[in-house]
Amino acid sequence: QTQLLGVLLAAASNFLISVSLNIQKCAHLRLACQAEQKPYYRSRLWWCGITLLGLAEVGNFTAYGLAPVTLVAPLGCVSVIGSAFISVFFLKKTMRTADILGGTLTITGMYLLVTFAPNVPQELTARQVQNYLMSWPFLVYSILEIIIFCILLYFYKRKAVKHIVVLLTMVALLASLTVIAVKAVSSMIALSVKGKMQLTYSVFYIMVGLMATSCAFQIKFLNQAMHLYEATAVVPINFVFFTTSAIISGVIFYQEFQSAALLSVFMFLFGCLLSFLGVIIIARNKKEEHLQIRFINCGHIPGQKLTSKIQPDSLSSCYGTLNKE
């Protein structure tokens, strides 16, 4: 029952994230259409979206304490398919065949994930977390992760390599630490609320520090990727990389598939594959929306009485240029 509650909470939280993002997008579009431009943070609609996003993240945080990491992380696909369908109502977009196909594959994958997910005890004490931190599989995994991250960071800083795969691989490596820390902190807080105090252990504060640090750097590199590349490329790749790293960290650190049957492992991985494929199909060939003014009204230029419009030349840095023809 606890695991089912965590699944439902994770699904609801990710759906709430998609609602929040669409509300924020709707607020930006409304502000762009107004004659008097004002900052987005003065919009009530935008603050409504931010509030929903905060509630969704709290729900996700709680879900990690109730269900396995390998189950909660893949449920992030709910926000992707939710956003695709909600945008039809919020932003008046057209429903595409790819959205229906991708949504069907993703929902099928989610069903397999929930059905064949590992059923392990979710109450984690501070001493158990300490034991996991000192286990040799996690130590080997940590060393490999640090080496890979340092190599990628060298190419990113010294060689100025900012390929989308490099950026999102660094995000995924940091995300694996974030997921480990979030589950540990959430579980220890839940036990403390029930009366089994865990907040007096130093490992709790170590995990809080790890969670905050890895999350901050993760956001830094993710923002860099969003700045350099289209969201339609970043979202599916980031989902696949993040989910894969979270599953690996759950398997190695929390040993969630230790007693699982081979068939269950295969069907779980097949469910992940279907979810990945569904998200990629939804994001593929999806057009980006740019809030740009296409024309300059000459009547708004000081000293000009013209009422016609001049189209900017996309191949030039100057506005108002005319073709040679």
mmCIF file of C-alpha atoms in Angstrom:
data_model
loop_
_atom_site.group_PDB
_atom_site.id
_atom_site.type_symbol
_atom_site.label_atom_id
_atom_site.label_comp_id
_atom_site.label_asym_id
_atom_site.label_seq_id
_atom_site.Cartn_x
_atom_site.Cartn_y
_atom_site.Cartn_z
ATOM 1 C CA GLN A 1 0.000 0.000 0.000
ATOM 2 C CA THR A 2 2.830 2.392 0.784
ATOM 3 C CA GLN A 3 4.448 1.699 -2.589
ATOM 4 C CA LEU A 4 1.123 2.197 -4.409
ATOM 5 C CA LEU A 5 0.655 5.502 -2.597
ATOM 6 C CA GLY A 6 4.125 6.576 -3.728
ATOM 7 C CA VAL A 7 3.316 5.635 -7.341
ATOM 8 C CA LEU A 8 0.048 7.582 -7.309
ATOM 9 C CA LEU A 9 1.740 10.565 -5.666
ATOM 10 C CA ALA A 10 4.577 10.551 -8.227
ATOM 11 C CA ALA A 11 2.150 10.298 -11.155
ATOM 12 C CA ALA A 12 -0.064 13.085 -9.770
ATOM 13 C CA SER A 13 2.967 15.304 -9.055
ATOM 14 C CA ASN A 14 4.373 14.891 -12.565
ATOM 15 C CA PHE A 15 0.969 15.606 -14.072
ATOM 16 C CA LEU A 16 0.809 18.735 -11.905
ATOM 17 C CA ILE A 17 4.219 19.762 -13.285
ATOM 18 C CA SER A 18 2.835 19.592 -16.837
ATOM 19 C CA VAL A 19 -0.165 21.713 -15.800
ATOM 20 C CA SER A 20 2.170 24.212 -14.136
ATOM 21 C CA LEU A 21 4.447 24.550 -17.173
ATOM 22 C CA ASN A 22 1.499 25.090 -19.499
ATOM 23 C CA ILE A 23 0.011 27.705 -17.172
ATOM 24 C CA GLN A 24 3.345 29.558 -17.120
ATOM 25 C CA LYS A 25 3.578 29.354 -20.917
ATOM 26 C CA CYS A 26 0.014 30.666 -21.198
ATOM 27 C CA ALA A 27 0.904 33.573 -18.885
ATOM 28 C CA HIS A 28 3.916 34.510 -21.044
ATOM 29 C CA LEU A 29 1.797 34.401 -24.208
ATOM 30 C CA ARG A 30 -0.858 36.624 -22.652
ATOM 31 C CA LEU A 31 1.727 39.160 -21.504
ATOM 32 C CA ALA A 32 3.275 39.239 -24.978
ATOM 33 C CA CYS A 33 -0.083 40.145 -26.503
ATOM 34 C CA GLN A 34 -0.733 43.057 -24.151
ATOM 35 C CA ALA A 35 -0.106 46.616 -25.316
ATOM 36 C CA GLU A 36 1.538 47.545 -22.020
ATOM 37 C CA GLN A 37 4.401 45.166 -21.357
ATOM 38 C CA LYS A 38 4.924 44.206 -17.731
ATOM 39 C CA PRO A 39 7.264 41.708 -16.002
ATOM 40 C CA TYR A 40 6.060 38.099 -15.875
ATOM 41 C CA TYR A 41 6.429 38.004 -12.080
ATOM 42 C CA ARG A 42 3.584 40.529 -11.820
ATOM 43 C CA SER A 43 1.190 38.092 -13.473
ATOM 44 C CA ARG A 44 -1.200 36.232 -11.166
ATOM 45 C CA LEU A 45 -1.468 33.421 -13.695
ATOM 46 C CA TRP A 46 2.323 32.949 -13.679
ATOM 47 C CA TRP A 47 2.389 32.801 -9.867
ATOM 48 C CA CYS A 48 -0.405 30.243 -9.972
ATOM 49 C CA GLY A 49 1.804 28.063 -12.198
ATOM 50 C CA ILE A 50 4.816 28.498 -9.911
ATOM 51 C CA THR A 51 2.735 27.536 -6.851
ATOM 52 C CA LEU A 52 1.545 24.364 -8.571
ATOM 53 C CA LEU A 53 5.144 23.567 -9.536
ATOM 54 C CA GLY A 54 6.243 23.909 -5.893
ATOM 55 C CA LEU A 55 3.459 21.584 -4.724
ATOM 56 C CA ALA A 56 4.400 19.069 -7.431
ATOM 57 C CA GLU A 57 8.057 19.016 -6.373
ATOM 58 C CA VAL A 58 7.048 18.463 -2.733
ATOM 59 C CA GLY A 59 4.887 15.558 -3.901
ATOM 60 C CA ASN A 60 7.781 14.076 -5.899
ATOM 61 C CA PHE A 61 10.083 14.444 -2.890
ATOM 62 C CA THR A 62 7.580 12.555 -0.712
ATOM 63 C CA ALA A 63 7.079 9.864 -3.372
ATOM 64 C CA TYR A 64 10.782 8.958 -3.261
ATOM 65 C CA GLY A 65 10.354 8.106 0.408
ATOM 66 C CA LEU A 66 7.364 5.830 -0.298
ATOM 67 C CA ALA A 67 8.343 3.957 -3.480
ATOM 68 C CA PRO A 68 11.545 2.599 -5.074
ATOM 69 C CA VAL A 69 13.790 4.995 -7.011
ATOM 70 C CA THR A 70 13.581 2.687 -10.032
ATOM 71 C CA LEU A 71 9.807 3.214 -10.107
ATOM 72 C CA VAL A 72 9.450 6.909 -9.241
ATOM 73 C CA ALA A 73 12.057 8.221 -11.714
ATOM 74 C CA PRO A 74 10.515 6.721 -14.911
ATOM 75 C CA LEU A 75 7.131 8.193 -13.954
ATOM 76 C CA GLY A 76 8.559 11.547 -15.024
ATOM 77 C CA CYS A 77 7.160 10.652 -18.461
ATOM 78 C CA VAL A 78 3.719 11.600 -17.090
ATOM 79 C CA SER A 79 4.748 15.268 -17.245
ATOM 80 C CA VAL A 80 5.799 14.891 -20.900
ATOM 81 C CA ILE A 81 2.606 13.231 -22.143
ATOM 82 C CA GLY A 82 0.512 15.413 -19.831
ATOM 83 C CA SER A 83 2.089 18.541 -21.284
ATOM 84 C CA ALA A 84 1.453 17.329 -24.846
ATOM 85 C CA PHE A 85 -2.261 16.813 -24.220
ATOM 86 C CA ILE A 86 -2.873 19.774 -21.892
ATOM 87 C CA SER A 87 -1.252 22.193 -24.356
ATOM 88 C CA VAL A 88 -4.096 21.345 -26.752
ATOM 89 C CA PHE A 89 -6.536 22.958 -24.294
ATOM 90 C CA PHE A 90 -4.321 25.687 -22.772
ATOM 91 C CA LEU A 91 -2.401 26.869 -25.830
ATOM 92 C CA LYS A 92 -4.919 25.764 -28.490
ATOM 93 C CA LYS A 93 -2.410 23.490 -30.218
ATOM 94 C CA THR A 94 -3.413 20.820 -32.713
ATOM 95 C CA MET A 95 -3.472 17.211 -31.576
ATOM 96 C CA ARG A 96 -0.975 15.273 -33.676
ATOM 97 C CA THR A 97 -0.919 11.591 -34.588
ATOM 98 C CA ALA A 98 2.546 11.435 -32.986
ATOM 99 C CA ASP A 99 1.048 12.634 -29.678
ATOM 100 C CA ILE A 100 -1.537 9.840 -29.686
ATOM 101 C CA LEU A 101 0.995 7.152 -30.678
ATOM 102 C CA GLY A 102 3.625 8.390 -28.219
ATOM 103 C CA GLY A 103 1.052 8.673 -25.433
ATOM 104 C CA THR A 104 -0.154 5.110 -26.048
ATOM 105 C CA LEU A 105 3.391 3.708 -25.939
ATOM 106 C CA THR A 106 4.219 5.704 -22.809
ATOM 107 C CA ILE A 107 1.074 4.614 -20.954
ATOM 108 C CA THR A 108 1.756 0.978 -21.898
ATOM 109 C CA GLY A 109 5.322 1.360 -20.624
ATOM 110 C CA MET A 110 4.058 2.902 -17.369
ATOM 111 C CA TYR A 111 1.717 -0.057 -16.844
ATOM 112 C CA LEU A 112 4.633 -2.491 -17.207
ATOM 113 C CA LEU A 113 6.779 -0.351 -14.893
ATOM 114 C CA VAL A 114 4.179 -0.362 -12.126
ATOM 115 C CA THR A 115 3.365 -4.065 -12.575
ATOM 116 C CA PHE A 116 6.945 -5.381 -12.578
ATOM 117 C CA ALA A 117 8.641 -2.827 -10.293
ATOM 118 C CA PRO A 118 10.654 -4.272 -7.379
ATOM 119 C CA ASN A 119 8.702 -4.624 -4.162
ATOM 120 C CA VAL A 120 11.195 -3.711 -1.440
ATOM 121 C CA PRO A 121 10.822 -2.199 2.058
ATOM 122 C CA GLN A 122 10.892 1.610 1.801
ATOM 123 C CA GLU A 123 11.697 2.530 5.412
ATOM 124 C CA LEU A 124 15.356 3.576 5.384
ATOM 125 C CA THR A 125 17.092 4.312 8.648
ATOM 126 C CA ALA A 126 20.194 6.471 8.969
ATOM 127 C CA ARG A 127 22.297 3.391 9.778
ATOM 128 C CA GLN A 128 21.118 1.648 6.610
ATOM 129 C CA VAL A 129 22.048 4.704 4.560
ATOM 130 C CA GLN A 130 25.500 4.677 6.192
ATOM 131 C CA ASN A 131 25.929 1.020 5.283
ATOM 132 C CA TYR A 132 24.895 1.693 1.671
ATOM 133 C CA LEU A 133 27.386 4.568 1.457
ATOM 134 C CA MET A 134 30.222 2.279 2.573
ATOM 135 C CA SER A 135 29.283 -0.683 0.356
ATOM 136 C CA TRP A 136 31.873 -1.591 -2.280
ATOM 137 C CA PRO A 137 29.454 -1.537 -5.279
ATOM 138 C CA PHE A 138 28.571 2.100 -4.515
ATOM 139 C CA LEU A 139 32.219 3.047 -3.913
ATOM 140 C CA VAL A 140 33.204 1.597 -7.313
ATOM 141 C CA TYR A 141 30.212 3.290 -8.943
ATOM 142 C CA SER A 142 31.097 6.639 -7.322
ATOM 143 C CA ILE A 143 34.725 6.474 -8.472
ATOM 144 C CA LEU A 144 33.690 5.678 -12.070
ATOM 145 C CA GLU A 145 31.099 8.444 -12.019
ATOM 146 C CA ILE A 146 33.600 11.007 -10.697
ATOM 147 C CA ILE A 147 36.171 10.042 -13.346
ATOM 148 C CA ILE A 148 33.630 10.301 -16.189
ATOM 149 C CA PHE A 149 32.295 13.606 -14.864
ATOM 150 C CA CYS A 150 35.805 15.089 -14.558
ATOM 151 C CA ILE A 151 36.647 14.058 -18.133
ATOM 152 C CA LEU A 152 33.443 15.655 -19.451
ATOM 153 C CA LEU A 153 33.996 18.757 -17.341
ATOM 154 C CA TYR A 154 37.541 19.086 -18.767
ATOM 155 C CA PHE A 155 36.223 19.031 -22.338
ATOM 156 C CA TYR A 156 33.420 21.423 -21.353
ATOM 157 C CA LYS A 157 35.699 23.968 -19.629
ATOM 158 C CA ARG A 158 39.050 23.658 -21.433
ATOM 159 C CA LYS A 159 38.005 22.573 -24.923
ATOM 160 C CA ALA A 160 34.667 24.456 -24.986
ATOM 161 C CA VAL A 161 32.834 21.291 -26.031
ATOM 162 C CA LYS A 162 29.157 22.052 -25.410
ATOM 163 C CA HIS A 163 27.510 19.250 -27.332
ATOM 164 C CA ILE A 164 24.039 18.335 -26.071
ATOM 165 C CA VAL A 165 25.154 14.796 -25.163
ATOM 166 C CA VAL A 166 28.078 16.124 -23.082
ATOM 167 C CA LEU A 167 25.872 18.584 -21.193
ATOM 168 C CA LEU A 168 23.039 16.155 -20.521
ATOM 169 C CA THR A 169 25.424 13.347 -19.539
ATOM 170 C CA MET A 170 26.823 15.637 -16.825
ATOM 171 C CA VAL A 171 23.238 16.433 -15.785
ATOM 172 C CA ALA A 172 22.445 12.704 -15.581
ATOM 173 C CA LEU A 173 25.552 11.930 -13.512
ATOM 174 C CA LEU A 174 24.612 14.659 -11.043
ATOM 175 C CA ALA A 175 20.967 13.544 -11.106
ATOM 176 C CA SER A 176 21.919 10.056 -9.950
ATOM 177 C CA LEU A 177 23.445 11.567 -6.798
ATOM 178 C CA THR A 178 20.424 13.837 -6.363
ATOM 179 C CA VAL A 179 18.030 10.884 -6.537
ATOM 180 C CA ILE A 180 20.068 8.882 -4.007
ATOM 181 C CA ALA A 181 20.161 11.833 -1.600
ATOM 182 C CA VAL A 182 16.478 12.747 -2.071
ATOM 183 C CA LYS A 183 15.299 9.226 -1.246
ATOM 184 C CA ALA A 184 17.546 9.029 1.828
ATOM 185 C CA VAL A 185 16.467 12.449 3.153
ATOM 186 C CA SER A 186 12.773 11.822 2.424
ATOM 187 C CA SER A 187 12.844 8.411 4.117
ATOM 188 C CA MET A 188 14.656 9.687 7.218
ATOM 189 C CA ILE A 189 12.235 12.610 7.570
ATOM 190 C CA ALA A 190 9.246 10.243 7.224
ATOM 191 C CA LEU A 191 10.630 7.964 9.953
ATOM 192 C CA SER A 192 11.311 10.945 12.205
ATOM 193 C CA VAL A 193 7.710 12.127 11.794
ATOM 194 C CA LYS A 194 6.524 8.648 12.828
ATOM 195 C CA GLY A 195 8.551 8.928 16.033
ATOM 196 C CA LYS A 196 11.778 7.159 15.029
ATOM 197 C CA MET A 197 14.131 10.137 15.159
ATOM 198 C CA GLN A 198 16.763 10.048 12.406
ATOM 199 C CA LEU A 199 17.673 13.736 12.212
ATOM 200 C CA THR A 200 20.326 13.462 14.912
ATOM 201 C CA TYR A 201 22.596 11.391 12.654
ATOM 202 C CA SER A 202 25.309 13.210 10.720
ATOM 203 C CA VAL A 203 24.532 11.188 7.574
ATOM 204 C CA PHE A 204 21.205 13.040 7.299
ATOM 205 C CA TYR A 205 22.967 16.402 6.946
ATOM 206 C CA ILE A 206 25.551 14.904 4.580
ATOM 207 C CA MET A 207 22.694 13.764 2.341
ATOM 208 C CA VAL A 208 20.991 17.167 2.558
ATOM 209 C CA GLY A 209 24.250 18.834 1.471
ATOM 210 C CA LEU A 210 24.722 16.317 -1.365
ATOM 211 C CA MET A 211 21.130 16.863 -2.513
ATOM 212 C CA ALA A 212 21.434 20.669 -2.563
ATOM 213 C CA THR A 213 24.862 20.733 -4.257
ATOM 214 C CA SER A 214 24.133 18.162 -6.956
ATOM 215 C CA CYS A 215 20.750 19.750 -7.678
ATOM 216 C CA ALA A 216 22.273 23.239 -8.068
ATOM 217 C CA PHE A 217 24.951 22.097 -10.549
ATOM 218 C CA GLN A 218 22.416 19.917 -12.334
ATOM 219 C CA ILE A 219 20.208 22.976 -12.949
ATOM 220 C CA LYS A 220 23.255 24.942 -14.168
ATOM 221 C CA PHE A 221 24.140 22.458 -16.925
ATOM 222 C CA LEU A 222 20.489 21.829 -17.829
ATOM 223 C CA ASN A 223 19.914 25.573 -18.291
ATOM 224 C CA GLN A 224 23.019 25.698 -20.496
ATOM 225 C CA ALA A 225 21.581 22.925 -22.664
ATOM 226 C CA MET A 226 18.198 24.677 -22.864
ATOM 227 C CA HIS A 227 19.949 27.892 -23.886
ATOM 228 C CA LEU A 228 21.966 26.280 -26.690
ATOM 229 C CA TYR A 229 19.481 23.736 -28.028
ATOM 230 C CA GLU A 230 15.767 23.431 -28.751
ATOM 231 C CA ALA A 231 13.558 22.126 -25.947
ATOM 232 C CA THR A 232 12.249 19.452 -28.342
ATOM 233 C CA ALA A 233 15.762 17.953 -28.356
ATOM 234 C CA VAL A 234 16.647 18.558 -24.700
ATOM 235 C CA VAL A 235 13.456 17.167 -23.103
ATOM 236 C CA PRO A 236 13.498 13.591 -24.523
ATOM 237 C CA ILE A 237 17.280 13.149 -24.237
ATOM 238 C CA ASN A 238 17.286 14.486 -20.680
ATOM 239 C CA PHE A 239 14.392 12.191 -19.727
ATOM 240 C CA VAL A 240 16.155 9.114 -21.112
ATOM 241 C CA PHE A 241 19.502 9.995 -19.515
ATOM 242 C CA PHE A 242 17.987 11.009 -16.162
ATOM 243 C CA THR A 243 15.791 7.910 -15.900
ATOM 244 C CA THR A 244 18.645 5.577 -16.858
ATOM 245 C CA SER A 245 20.999 7.114 -14.286
ATOM 246 C CA ALA A 246 18.289 7.015 -11.594
ATOM 247 C CA ILE A 247 17.573 3.333 -12.253
ATOM 248 C CA ILE A 248 21.284 2.469 -12.157
ATOM 249 C CA SER A 249 21.753 4.365 -8.891
ATOM 250 C CA GLY A 250 18.686 2.662 -7.375
ATOM 251 C CA VAL A 251 19.987 -0.761 -8.384
ATOM 252 C CA ILE A 252 23.536 -0.135 -7.108
ATOM 253 C CA PHE A 253 22.939 1.999 -4.020
ATOM 254 C CA TYR A 254 19.595 0.701 -2.712
ATOM 255 C CA GLN A 255 19.900 -2.797 -4.269
ATOM 256 C CA GLU A 256 16.258 -2.655 -5.376
ATOM 257 C CA PHE A 257 16.431 -5.556 -7.855
ATOM 258 C CA GLN A 258 18.478 -7.834 -5.623
ATOM 259 C CA SER A 259 15.779 -10.523 -5.219
ATOM 260 C CA ALA A 260 13.743 -9.831 -8.371
ATOM 261 C CA ALA A 261 12.983 -12.585 -10.908
ATOM 262 C CA LEU A 262 14.646 -12.396 -14.321
ATOM 263 C CA LEU A 263 11.262 -12.058 -16.080
ATOM 264 C CA SER A 264 10.302 -9.123 -13.855
ATOM 265 C CA VAL A 265 13.588 -7.369 -14.625
ATOM 266 C CA PHE A 266 13.118 -7.926 -18.366
ATOM 267 C CA MET A 267 9.511 -6.670 -18.385
ATOM 268 C CA PHE A 268 10.483 -3.648 -16.275
ATOM 269 C CA LEU A 269 13.265 -2.723 -18.704
ATOM 270 C CA PHE A 270 10.883 -3.283 -21.627
ATOM 271 C CA GLY A 271 8.448 -0.876 -19.973
ATOM 272 C CA CYS A 272 11.253 1.697 -19.666
ATOM 273 C CA LEU A 273 12.070 1.231 -23.361
ATOM 274 C CA LEU A 274 8.437 1.826 -24.357
ATOM 275 C CA SER A 275 8.302 4.968 -22.189
ATOM 276 C CA PHE A 276 11.525 6.277 -23.749
ATOM 277 C CA LEU A 277 10.207 5.611 -27.243
ATOM 278 C CA GLY A 278 6.892 7.289 -26.462
ATOM 279 C CA VAL A 279 8.529 10.441 -25.116
ATOM 280 C CA ILE A 280 10.862 10.663 -28.131
ATOM 281 C CA ILE A 281 7.924 10.299 -30.549
ATOM 282 C CA ILE A 282 5.949 13.032 -28.744
ATOM 283 C CA ALA A 283 8.889 15.454 -28.802
ATOM 284 C CA ARG A 284 9.998 14.582 -32.357
ATOM 285 C CA ASN A 285 9.236 17.217 -35.005
ATOM 286 C CA LYS A 286 7.440 19.367 -32.450
ATOM 287 C CA LYS A 287 7.613 23.014 -33.452
ATOM 288 C CA GLU A 288 9.095 25.554 -31.056
ATOM 289 C CA GLU A 289 7.083 28.671 -30.249
ATOM 290 C CA HIS A 290 8.999 31.927 -30.312
ATOM 291 C CA LEU A 291 7.508 35.062 -28.907
ATOM 292 C CA GLN A 292 8.884 37.405 -31.503
ATOM 293 C CA ILE A 293 7.408 40.454 -33.253
ATOM 294 C CA ARG A 294 7.479 39.664 -36.965
ATOM 295 C CA PHE A 295 7.021 43.215 -38.239
ATOM 296 C CA ILE A 296 8.043 46.723 -37.261
ATOM 297 C CA ASN A 297 5.340 49.322 -37.682
ATOM 298 C CA CYS A 298 6.934 52.358 -39.321
ATOM 299 C CA GLY A 299 4.313 54.563 -37.712
ATOM 300 C CA HIS A 300 6.012 53.910 -34.354
ATOM 301 C CA ILE A 301 9.405 55.165 -35.554
ATOM 302 C CA PRO A 302 10.058 58.786 -34.480
ATOM 303 C CA GLY A 303 9.981 61.203 -37.427
ATOM 304 C CA GLN A 304 8.207 58.754 -39.748
ATOM 305 C CA LYS A 305 4.622 59.112 -40.966
ATOM 306 C CA LEU A 306 4.490 55.854 -42.878
ATOM 307 C CA THR A 307 1.856 53.311 -41.919
ATOM 308 C CA SER A 308 3.217 50.369 -43.889
ATOM 309 C CA LYS A 309 5.263 47.563 -42.404
ATOM 310 C CA ILE A 310 8.762 46.396 -43.210
ATOM 311 C CA GLN A 311 9.695 42.770 -42.747
ATOM 312 C CA PRO A 312 13.081 42.114 -41.061
ATOM 313 C CA ASP A 313 15.624 40.371 -43.239
ATOM 314 C CA SER A 314 16.380 37.053 -41.514
ATOM 315 C CA LEU A 315 19.785 36.913 -43.217
ATOM 316 C CA SER A 316 20.896 40.304 -41.968
ATOM 317 C CA SER A 317 21.487 41.889 -38.591
ATOM 318 C CA CYS A 318 19.661 45.052 -39.750
ATOM 319 C CA TYR A 319 15.931 45.653 -39.593
ATOM 320 C CA GLY A 320 14.074 47.123 -42.551
ATOM 321 C CA THR A 321 16.410 45.877 -45.306
ATOM 322 C CA LEU A 322 14.829 45.226 -48.684
ATOM 323 C CA ASN A 323 15.595 42.482 -51.142
ATOM 324 C CA LYS A 324 17.695 43.534 -54.176
ATOM 325 C CA GLU A 325 14.838 42.592 -56.429
#
